[in-house]
Amino acid sequence: MICLYWLDTGTRRFNELQRLMPDISHKVLADTLRTLEQEWLITRTEFPEVPPRVEYKISPYGESVRPLIEAVRVWGRAHLERGRT
């Protein structure tokens, strides 16, 4: 869900996702992205460049998860506000 949350805001590269989620290991992030791709929730695009470039984004099917992501986003903001009072 966290990966989809970050990909909901736009196309990202692996290292960018890793910076956004510093507590996730390289292996777990790679496995998660692979699983999301196998489930057709994200797309992975490889660019034939040197060095190689790979980008991830939410697939058209993955966009169906957007209402859930937004609900989590709204809850998270309310939770943070609750902690500040």
Coordinates of N, CA and C in Angstrom, one line a residue:
M1 N 0.8 -1.2 0.0 CA 0.0 0.0 0.0 C 0.9 1.3 0.0
I2 N 2.0 1.2 0.7 CA 2.9 2.4 0.8 C 3.4 2.7 -0.6
C3 N 3.9 1.7 -1.3 CA 4.4 1.9 -2.7 C 3.3 2.5 -3.6
L4 N 2.1 2.0 -3.5 CA 1.0 2.6 -4.3 C 0.8 4.0 -3.9
Y5 N 0.9 4.3 -2.6 CA 0.7 5.6 -2.1 C 1.7 6.6 -2.8
W6 N 2.9 6.2 -2.8 CA 3.9 7.1 -3.4 C 3.8 7.1 -5.0
L7 N 3.4 6.0 -5.6 CA 3.3 6.0 -7.0 C 2.0 6.7 -7.5
D8 N 1.1 6.9 -6.6 CA -0.2 7.6 -6.9 C 0.1 9.1 -7.3
T9 N 1.2 9.6 -6.8 CA 1.5 11.0 -7.1 C 2.4 11.2 -8.3
G10 N 2.8 10.1 -9.0 CA 3.5 10.2 -10.2 C 4.5 9.0 -10.4
T11 N 5.1 9.1 -11.6 CA 6.1 8.1 -12.0 C 7.4 8.2 -11.1
R12 N 7.9 7.1 -10.7 CA 9.1 7.2 -9.8 C 10.1 6.1 -10.2
R13 N 11.3 6.4 -9.9 CA 12.4 5.4 -10.1 C 12.7 4.7 -8.8
F14 N 13.4 3.5 -8.9 CA 13.6 2.7 -7.7 C 14.3 3.4 -6.6
N15 N 15.4 4.1 -6.9 CA 16.1 4.8 -5.9 C 15.3 5.9 -5.2
E16 N 14.4 6.6 -6.0 CA 13.5 7.6 -5.5 C 12.5 7.0 -4.5
L17 N 12.0 5.8 -4.8 CA 11.1 5.1 -3.9 C 11.8 4.7 -2.6
Q18 N 13.0 4.3 -2.8 CA 13.8 3.8 -1.6 C 14.1 5.0 -0.7
R19 N 14.3 6.2 -1.3 CA 14.5 7.4 -0.4 C 13.2 7.8 0.3
L20 N 12.1 7.6 -0.4 CA 10.8 7.9 0.2 C 10.4 7.0 1.3
M21 N 11.0 5.8 1.3 CA 10.7 4.7 2.3 C 12.0 4.2 2.8
P22 N 12.7 5.0 3.6 CA 14.1 4.6 4.1 C 14.1 3.4 4.9
D23 N 13.0 3.0 5.5 CA 13.1 1.8 6.4 C 12.9 0.5 5.7
I24 N 12.6 0.5 4.4 CA 12.5 -0.7 3.6 C 13.8 -1.1 3.0
S25 N 14.1 -2.4 3.0 CA 15.3 -2.9 2.5 C 15.2 -2.9 0.9
H26 N 16.4 -3.0 0.3 CA 16.4 -3.1 -1.2 C 15.7 -4.3 -1.6
K27 N 15.9 -5.4 -1.0 CA 15.3 -6.7 -1.4 C 13.8 -6.6 -1.2
V28 N 13.3 -6.1 -0.1 CA 11.8 -6.0 0.1 C 11.2 -5.1 -0.9
L29 N 11.8 -4.0 -1.2 CA 11.2 -3.0 -2.1 C 11.2 -3.7 -3.5
A30 N 12.3 -4.3 -3.9 CA 12.3 -5.0 -5.2 C 11.2 -6.1 -5.3
D31 N 11.1 -6.9 -4.2 CA 10.1 -7.9 -4.2 C 8.6 -7.3 -4.3
T32 N 8.5 -6.3 -3.5 CA 7.1 -5.6 -3.5 C 6.8 -5.1 -4.9
L33 N 7.7 -4.4 -5.5 CA 7.5 -3.8 -6.9 C 7.2 -5.0 -7.9
R34 N 8.0 -6.1 -7.8 CA 7.8 -7.2 -8.6 C 6.3 -7.8 -8.5
T35 N 5.9 -7.9 -7.2 CA 4.6 -8.4 -6.9 C 3.5 -7.5 -7.4
L36 N 3.7 -6.2 -7.2 CA 2.7 -5.2 -7.7 C 2.6 -5.3 -9.2
E37 N 3.7 -5.5 -9.9 CA 3.7 -5.6 -11.3 C 3.0 -6.9 -11.8
Q38 N 3.3 -8.0 -11.1 CA 2.6 -9.3 -11.4 C 1.1 -9.2 -11.2
E39 N 0.7 -8.4 -10.2 CA -0.8 -8.2 -10.0 C -1.4 -7.1 -10.9
W40 N -0.6 -6.6 -11.8 CA -1.0 -5.6 -12.7 C -1.4 -4.2 -12.1
L41 N -0.9 -4.0 -10.9 CA -1.3 -2.7 -10.2 C -0.3 -1.6 -10.6
I42 N 0.9 -2.0 -11.1 CA 1.9 -1.0 -11.5 C 2.5 -1.5 -12.9
T43 N 3.1 -0.5 -13.6 CA 3.8 -0.9 -14.8 C 5.3 -0.5 -14.5
R44 N 6.1 -1.3 -15.2 CA 7.6 -1.1 -15.1 C 8.1 -0.8 -16.5
T45 N 8.7 0.3 -16.7 CA 9.2 0.6 -18.0 C 10.7 0.7 -18.0
E46 N 11.4 -0.1 -18.8 CA 12.8 0.0 -18.9 C 13.2 0.8 -20.2
F47 N 14.2 1.7 -20.0 CA 14.7 2.5 -21.1 C 16.1 2.0 -21.5
P48 N 16.3 1.8 -22.8 CA 17.6 1.2 -23.2 C 18.7 2.3 -23.2
E49 N 19.1 2.6 -22.1 CA 20.1 3.7 -21.9 C 21.3 3.1 -21.1
V50 N 22.4 3.8 -21.1 CA 23.5 3.5 -20.3 C 23.8 4.7 -19.4
P51 N 23.7 4.5 -18.1 CA 23.2 3.3 -17.3 C 21.7 3.1 -17.5
P52 N 21.2 1.9 -17.3 CA 19.8 1.6 -17.5 C 18.9 2.4 -16.6
R53 N 17.8 2.7 -17.1 CA 16.8 3.5 -16.3 C 15.5 2.7 -16.3
V54 N 14.9 2.6 -15.2 CA 13.6 1.9 -15.0 C 12.7 2.8 -14.2
E55 N 11.5 2.9 -14.7 CA 10.5 3.8 -14.0 C 9.2 2.9 -13.7
Y56 N 8.6 3.3 -12.6 CA 7.4 2.6 -12.1 C 6.3 3.6 -12.1
K57 N 5.1 3.2 -12.4 CA 3.9 4.0 -12.3 C 2.7 3.1 -12.1
I58 N 1.6 3.7 -11.6 CA 0.4 3.0 -11.4 C -0.2 2.7 -12.7
S59 N -0.7 1.4 -12.9 CA -1.3 1.0 -14.2 C -2.7 1.5 -14.2
P60 N -3.3 1.4 -15.4 CA -4.8 1.8 -15.4 C -5.6 0.9 -14.5
Y61 N -5.3 -0.3 -14.4 CA -6.0 -1.2 -13.4 C -5.7 -0.8 -12.0
G62 N -4.5 -0.4 -11.7 CA -4.1 0.0 -10.4 C -4.8 1.3 -9.9
E63 N -5.2 2.1 -10.9 CA -5.9 3.3 -10.6 C -7.2 3.1 -9.8
S64 N -7.7 1.8 -9.9 CA -8.9 1.5 -9.2 C -8.7 1.5 -7.7
V65 N -7.5 1.4 -7.3 CA -7.1 1.4 -5.9 C -7.1 2.9 -5.3
R66 N -7.1 3.8 -6.2 CA -7.0 5.2 -5.8 C -8.0 5.7 -4.7
P67 N -9.2 5.3 -4.7 CA -10.1 5.7 -3.6 C -9.6 5.1 -2.2
L68 N -9.0 3.9 -2.2 CA -8.5 3.4 -1.0 C -7.2 4.2 -0.5
I69 N -6.4 4.5 -1.5 CA -5.2 5.3 -1.2 C -5.6 6.7 -0.6
E70 N -6.6 7.3 -1.2 CA -7.1 8.6 -0.7 C -7.7 8.5 0.7
A71 N -8.4 7.4 0.9 CA -9.0 7.2 2.3 C -7.9 7.1 3.3
V72 N -6.8 6.4 3.0 CA -5.7 6.2 3.9 C -5.0 7.5 4.1
R73 N -4.9 8.3 3.0 CA -4.2 9.6 3.1 C -5.0 10.5 4.0
V74 N -6.3 10.6 3.9 CA -7.2 11.4 4.7 C -7.1 11.0 6.2
W75 N -7.2 9.6 6.4 CA -7.1 9.1 7.8 C -5.7 9.5 8.4
G76 N -4.6 9.3 7.6 CA -3.3 9.6 8.1 C -3.2 11.1 8.5
R77 N -3.7 12.0 7.7 CA -3.7 13.4 8.1 C -4.4 13.7 9.4
A78 N -5.6 13.1 9.5 CA -6.4 13.2 10.7 C -5.7 12.6 11.9
H79 N -5.1 11.5 11.7 CA -4.3 10.9 12.8 C -3.2 11.8 13.3
L80 N -2.5 12.4 12.3 CA -1.4 13.3 12.7 C -1.9 14.5 13.4
E81 N -3.0 15.0 13.0 CA -3.6 16.2 13.6 C -4.1 15.9 15.0
R82 N -4.6 14.7 15.2 CA -5.1 14.2 16.5 C -3.9 14.2 17.5
G83 N -2.8 13.7 17.0 CA -1.6 13.7 17.9 C -1.0 15.0 18.3
R84 N -1.4 16.0 17.6 CA -0.8 17.4 17.8 C -1.7 18.1 18.8
T85 N -2.9 17.6 19.1 CA -3.8 18.4 20.0 C -3.6 17.9 21.5

